[in-house]
Each structure stands twice: as structure tokens, then as C-alpha cells.
Amino acid sequence: MSTGVRDAPPGDDKKTKAPGKRELTKHNNREAILDAARTVFADLGYGATSVRDIIRKTGLASGTFYNYFKSKEEVFEALMDEGMRRIRPRLRAERIRSRTFEDFIRNAYRTYFDYLATDRVTFQVMRRNPNTVRVRMDSPEIIAGFEEIREYIEEDIRNGTLPDVDAEYLMAAVVGIAMEIGDRMLRRPEMDPDHASAFATALVLNGFRALPHKGEGE
């Protein structure tokens, strides 16, 4: 006899199944380590921080730490990746609403500098560890973010909205300007994302037109 309730298709219960206790514990432990690392890196700086400092802040056993990370380097990379995961969707949104390369550069810089000034976690870690942030630029999310910007540039070249310049070099210049000006902005007593983005945008847009096209000067 039918109960009036439609039977769920096989497998549906797996799709909606809540994480088990073990999965939640693993997630919570990893987040505890990252939270502790943010605080310690912001307080002591990367160079002075040890794994022991991070473990002490979590209250977890040292063996638990090594179940998730091999070193403080891996923890720092995870924090940088986390920051990139937060900013990439915003940059994609600016790409979608920008009609030209000029629009994208202007909007992207404004988004990035505003993110640095308002995201407290990123602000604290980057302000305390500017030189380390420069060094740890080879994590998966950061590399993917750079590649995304290069793809945007190559798309504009194909569409004819940007001259046929070296896309890799231009990407490196755009990112480098963002990193260096962002670092200087964070060091100032009064941060001004509008001024930082206006300066960076003017520098790029007034400079890229003078770049040699591919094949010139070779």
C-alpha cells in the first residue's frame, strides 16, 4: 500500500548525507591550525614563528598538526591559497562586467586594493610578513590566479582590444604592480584603496601602449 510519500531514488541519501564525526573532526582540526597560524604569523612574523608556536596556540597534540601539514611553510602557503580563493571570484566578476582591457585593469585594481584594506585576516598576515608573501608565490591557487589573468590578456589580444604584446610579461607586470603598491599601501597609517588603484591603473594604461608588439626588437 502506498504511503503517499515518494520513495527517494537510490543514492539520494548519499548526496544529502551530513558529514560524519570523523570528517567534522578533520575539518575542525585543520581550521584550528590555520586560525592559530594566522594569529602567530601576524604577531611574531614568519621568520620568528615555529611549528611549536602554532601547535601551542591550537591546543592540539603535535602529532595532530603533522597529520595535516609538514611544516610552517605549508601552513603559510595554505593561508595564501585561502586568500586567493576569496579574491578570484571577485576578479572574475569584474572581468565579466568589464568591456575593455582598460576597464578590467581599473576594476581589478580597485577590487584588489579594497580587499587588502578591508579583509582583516589578509591585512594582518600580509602587513606583518610582506617579504615572505613575495617569496611564497608558487602555491597552486596563486599560480592558477596568475594564469587566469594571463588568459584574460590573451583573450583581449585575440579579440583585437589589446595589441599583440607578450601576454606573460604583461601579466607579470600587472601582478607585480599590484603586489608592490599593495605592500606600500598596507604600511601607511591611512590606507587609501582609491588612490592606490588610480595610481596603478594610470601606470599600466599609460605604459602598455608603448610596449613592443611581438616580433619587434627581436
Short mmCIF file of C-alpha atoms in Angstrom, two decimals:
data_model
loop_
_atom_site.label_atom_id
_atom_site.label_comp_id
_atom_site.label_asym_id
_atom_site.label_seq_id
_atom_site.Cartn_x
_atom_site.Cartn_y
_atom_site.Cartn_z
CA MET A 1 0.00 0.00 0.00
CA SER A 2 1.28 3.44 -0.89
CA THR A 3 2.02 5.80 1.96
CA GLY A 4 1.70 8.85 -0.27
CA VAL A 5 5.40 9.59 0.09
CA ARG A 6 7.53 9.16 -2.99
CA ASP A 7 10.46 6.86 -2.42
CA ALA A 8 13.80 8.59 -2.83
CA PRO A 9 15.84 7.42 -5.84
CA PRO A 10 18.76 5.17 -4.98
CA GLY A 11 21.78 7.20 -3.96
CA ASP A 12 19.90 10.36 -2.99
CA ASP A 13 20.54 9.76 0.68
CA LYS A 14 24.27 9.82 -0.03
CA LYS A 15 24.08 13.22 -1.73
CA THR A 16 22.38 14.85 1.26
CA LYS A 17 24.18 12.91 3.95
CA ALA A 18 25.73 15.18 6.55
CA PRO A 19 29.47 14.87 7.20
CA GLY A 20 30.32 12.22 9.73
CA LYS A 21 32.02 12.83 13.04
CA ARG A 22 35.43 11.90 11.64
CA GLU A 23 35.12 14.31 8.72
CA LEU A 24 33.99 17.11 11.00
CA THR A 25 36.88 16.47 13.35
CA LYS A 26 39.38 16.60 10.48
CA HIS A 27 37.85 19.81 9.17
CA ASN A 28 37.81 21.43 12.60
CA ASN A 29 41.40 20.43 13.35
CA ARG A 30 42.64 21.88 10.07
CA GLU A 31 40.74 25.11 10.62
CA ALA A 32 42.09 25.34 14.17
CA ILE A 33 45.64 25.07 12.83
CA LEU A 34 45.03 27.73 10.17
CA ASP A 35 43.37 30.08 12.66
CA ALA A 36 46.26 29.68 15.06
CA ALA A 37 48.79 30.22 12.28
CA ARG A 38 47.10 33.48 11.20
CA THR A 39 47.42 34.84 14.72
CA VAL A 40 51.00 33.68 15.26
CA PHE A 41 52.26 34.87 11.85
CA ALA A 42 50.59 38.23 12.45
CA ASP A 43 52.06 38.54 15.96
CA LEU A 44 55.56 37.11 15.54
CA GLY A 45 56.21 37.25 11.81
CA TYR A 46 57.02 34.32 9.59
CA GLY A 47 60.73 34.13 10.39
CA ALA A 48 60.27 34.05 14.17
CA THR A 49 57.38 31.59 14.10
CA SER A 50 57.97 27.91 14.76
CA VAL A 51 55.68 24.93 14.35
CA ARG A 52 55.72 24.64 18.13
CA ASP A 53 54.28 28.18 18.40
CA ILE A 54 51.40 27.25 16.11
CA ILE A 55 50.72 23.95 17.91
CA ARG A 56 50.75 25.68 21.30
CA LYS A 57 48.13 28.15 20.05
CA THR A 58 45.81 25.37 18.85
CA GLY A 59 45.90 23.26 22.00
CA LEU A 60 46.21 20.18 19.77
CA ALA A 61 48.84 17.48 20.08
CA SER A 62 51.92 17.91 17.89
CA GLY A 63 51.12 14.69 16.08
CA THR A 64 47.76 16.14 15.06
CA PHE A 65 49.50 19.07 13.36
CA TYR A 66 51.64 16.77 11.25
CA ASN A 67 48.58 14.88 10.07
CA TYR A 68 47.66 18.00 8.08
CA PHE A 69 50.87 19.94 7.40
CA LYS A 70 54.53 19.02 7.12
CA SER A 71 55.91 22.44 8.10
CA LYS A 72 55.14 26.07 8.77
CA GLU A 73 55.87 26.69 5.07
CA GLU A 74 52.90 24.52 4.10
CA VAL A 75 50.66 26.33 6.58
CA PHE A 76 51.66 29.72 5.19
CA GLU A 77 51.03 28.52 1.64
CA ALA A 78 47.58 27.30 2.71
CA LEU A 79 46.81 30.76 4.10
CA MET A 80 47.93 32.42 0.86
CA ASP A 81 45.82 29.99 -1.16
CA GLU A 82 42.84 30.74 1.07
CA GLY A 83 43.24 34.45 0.37
CA MET A 84 43.45 33.84 -3.37
CA ARG A 85 40.28 31.74 -3.26
CA ARG A 86 38.49 34.71 -1.74
CA ILE A 87 39.69 37.26 -4.30
CA ARG A 88 39.44 35.23 -7.53
CA PRO A 89 35.60 35.19 -7.72
CA ARG A 90 35.62 38.97 -7.31
CA LEU A 91 38.13 39.38 -10.11
CA ARG A 92 36.08 37.08 -12.36
CA ALA A 93 33.02 39.21 -11.70
CA GLU A 94 34.96 42.34 -12.66
CA ARG A 95 36.14 40.60 -15.83
CA ILE A 96 32.56 39.79 -16.81
CA ARG A 97 31.31 43.34 -16.34
CA SER A 98 34.35 44.99 -17.97
CA ARG A 99 34.02 45.70 -21.70
CA THR A 100 37.66 46.51 -22.38
CA PHE A 101 41.12 45.69 -21.06
CA GLU A 102 41.26 49.21 -19.62
CA ASP A 103 38.00 48.67 -17.73
CA PHE A 104 39.22 45.34 -16.37
CA ILE A 105 42.54 46.74 -15.13
CA ARG A 106 40.81 49.65 -13.43
CA ASN A 107 38.14 47.48 -11.80
CA ALA A 108 40.54 44.68 -10.85
CA TYR A 109 42.98 47.00 -9.11
CA ARG A 110 40.18 48.72 -7.20
CA THR A 111 38.82 45.33 -6.11
CA TYR A 112 42.24 44.02 -5.03
CA PHE A 113 43.28 47.08 -3.02
CA ASP A 114 39.89 47.30 -1.35
CA TYR A 115 40.19 43.61 -0.46
CA LEU A 116 43.57 44.20 1.20
CA ALA A 117 42.26 47.16 3.16
CA THR A 118 39.05 45.53 4.38
CA ASP A 119 39.89 41.82 4.82
CA ARG A 120 41.25 41.86 8.34
CA VAL A 121 42.82 38.40 8.19
CA THR A 122 44.74 39.09 4.99
CA PHE A 123 45.67 42.57 6.18
CA GLN A 124 47.25 41.31 9.40
CA VAL A 125 49.22 38.49 7.81
CA MET A 126 50.46 40.47 4.79
CA ARG A 127 51.36 43.58 6.76
CA ARG A 128 53.45 41.55 9.20
CA ASN A 129 55.05 39.35 6.52
CA PRO A 130 55.44 41.40 3.30
CA ASN A 131 58.74 39.85 2.22
CA THR A 132 57.52 36.31 2.89
CA VAL A 133 54.38 36.91 0.84
CA ARG A 134 56.62 37.84 -2.09
CA VAL A 135 58.56 34.60 -1.74
CA ARG A 136 55.60 32.24 -1.31
CA MET A 137 54.08 32.92 -4.72
CA ASP A 138 54.24 29.37 -6.06
CA SER A 139 51.22 27.81 -4.34
CA PRO A 140 48.55 26.18 -6.55
CA GLU A 141 45.80 28.79 -6.08
CA ILE A 142 48.15 31.72 -6.63
CA ILE A 143 49.60 30.19 -9.79
CA ALA A 144 46.06 29.49 -11.05
CA GLY A 145 45.10 33.09 -10.32
CA PHE A 146 48.05 34.43 -12.31
CA GLU A 147 47.23 32.10 -15.20
CA GLU A 148 43.66 33.37 -15.18
CA ILE A 149 44.87 36.94 -15.65
CA ARG A 150 47.18 35.84 -18.48
CA GLU A 151 44.21 34.14 -20.17
CA TYR A 152 42.20 37.37 -19.91
CA ILE A 153 45.04 39.24 -21.62
CA GLU A 154 45.34 36.63 -24.37
CA GLU A 155 41.59 36.78 -24.94
CA ASP A 156 41.78 40.56 -25.40
CA ILE A 157 44.66 40.12 -27.84
CA ARG A 158 42.60 37.64 -29.88
CA ASN A 159 39.61 39.98 -29.83
CA GLY A 160 41.73 42.87 -31.06
CA THR A 161 41.06 45.02 -28.00
CA LEU A 162 44.70 44.74 -26.98
CA PRO A 163 47.83 44.87 -29.18
CA ASP A 164 49.69 41.62 -29.81
CA VAL A 165 52.10 42.05 -26.91
CA ASP A 166 53.83 39.47 -24.71
CA ALA A 167 50.92 38.29 -22.55
CA GLU A 168 53.13 36.58 -19.97
CA TYR A 169 55.28 39.67 -19.41
CA LEU A 170 52.24 41.94 -19.24
CA MET A 171 50.58 39.63 -16.70
CA ALA A 172 53.75 39.65 -14.59
CA ALA A 173 53.89 43.45 -14.73
CA VAL A 174 50.22 43.85 -13.78
CA VAL A 175 50.55 41.44 -10.85
CA GLY A 176 53.89 42.88 -9.74
CA ILE A 177 52.48 46.39 -9.61
CA ALA A 178 49.54 45.16 -7.56
CA MET A 179 51.80 43.35 -5.08
CA GLU A 180 54.27 46.19 -4.60
CA ILE A 181 51.74 49.02 -4.36
CA GLY A 182 49.54 46.88 -2.11
CA ASP A 183 52.52 46.30 0.18
CA ARG A 184 53.23 50.03 0.39
CA MET A 185 49.56 50.84 0.98
CA LEU A 186 49.42 48.41 3.91
CA ARG A 187 52.40 50.15 5.52
CA ARG A 188 50.77 53.57 5.50
CA PRO A 189 48.96 54.86 8.61
CA GLU A 190 45.94 55.75 6.47
CA MET A 191 45.18 53.22 3.73
CA ASP A 192 43.56 54.65 0.60
CA PRO A 193 42.49 51.93 -1.90
CA ASP A 194 41.13 54.58 -4.28
CA HIS A 195 44.47 56.35 -4.53
CA ALA A 196 46.38 53.08 -4.86
CA SER A 197 44.12 51.80 -7.65
CA ALA A 198 44.17 55.13 -9.52
CA PHE A 199 47.98 55.18 -9.43
CA ALA A 200 48.38 51.55 -10.53
CA THR A 201 45.77 51.91 -13.28
CA ALA A 202 47.36 55.04 -14.72
CA LEU A 203 50.79 53.40 -14.66
CA VAL A 204 49.60 50.32 -16.58
CA LEU A 205 47.28 52.03 -19.06
CA ASN A 206 49.76 54.73 -19.97
CA GLY A 207 52.56 52.24 -20.27
CA PHE A 208 51.16 49.23 -22.15
CA ARG A 209 50.55 51.26 -25.32
CA ALA A 210 54.30 51.75 -25.68
CA LEU A 211 55.08 48.04 -25.38
CA PRO A 212 56.66 46.41 -28.44
CA HIS A 213 54.41 44.09 -30.37
CA LYS A 214 55.53 40.50 -30.83
CA GLY A 215 58.31 40.25 -33.35
CA GLU A 216 59.57 43.77 -32.78
CA GLY A 217 63.01 44.20 -31.37
CA GLU A 218 63.88 40.52 -31.66
#
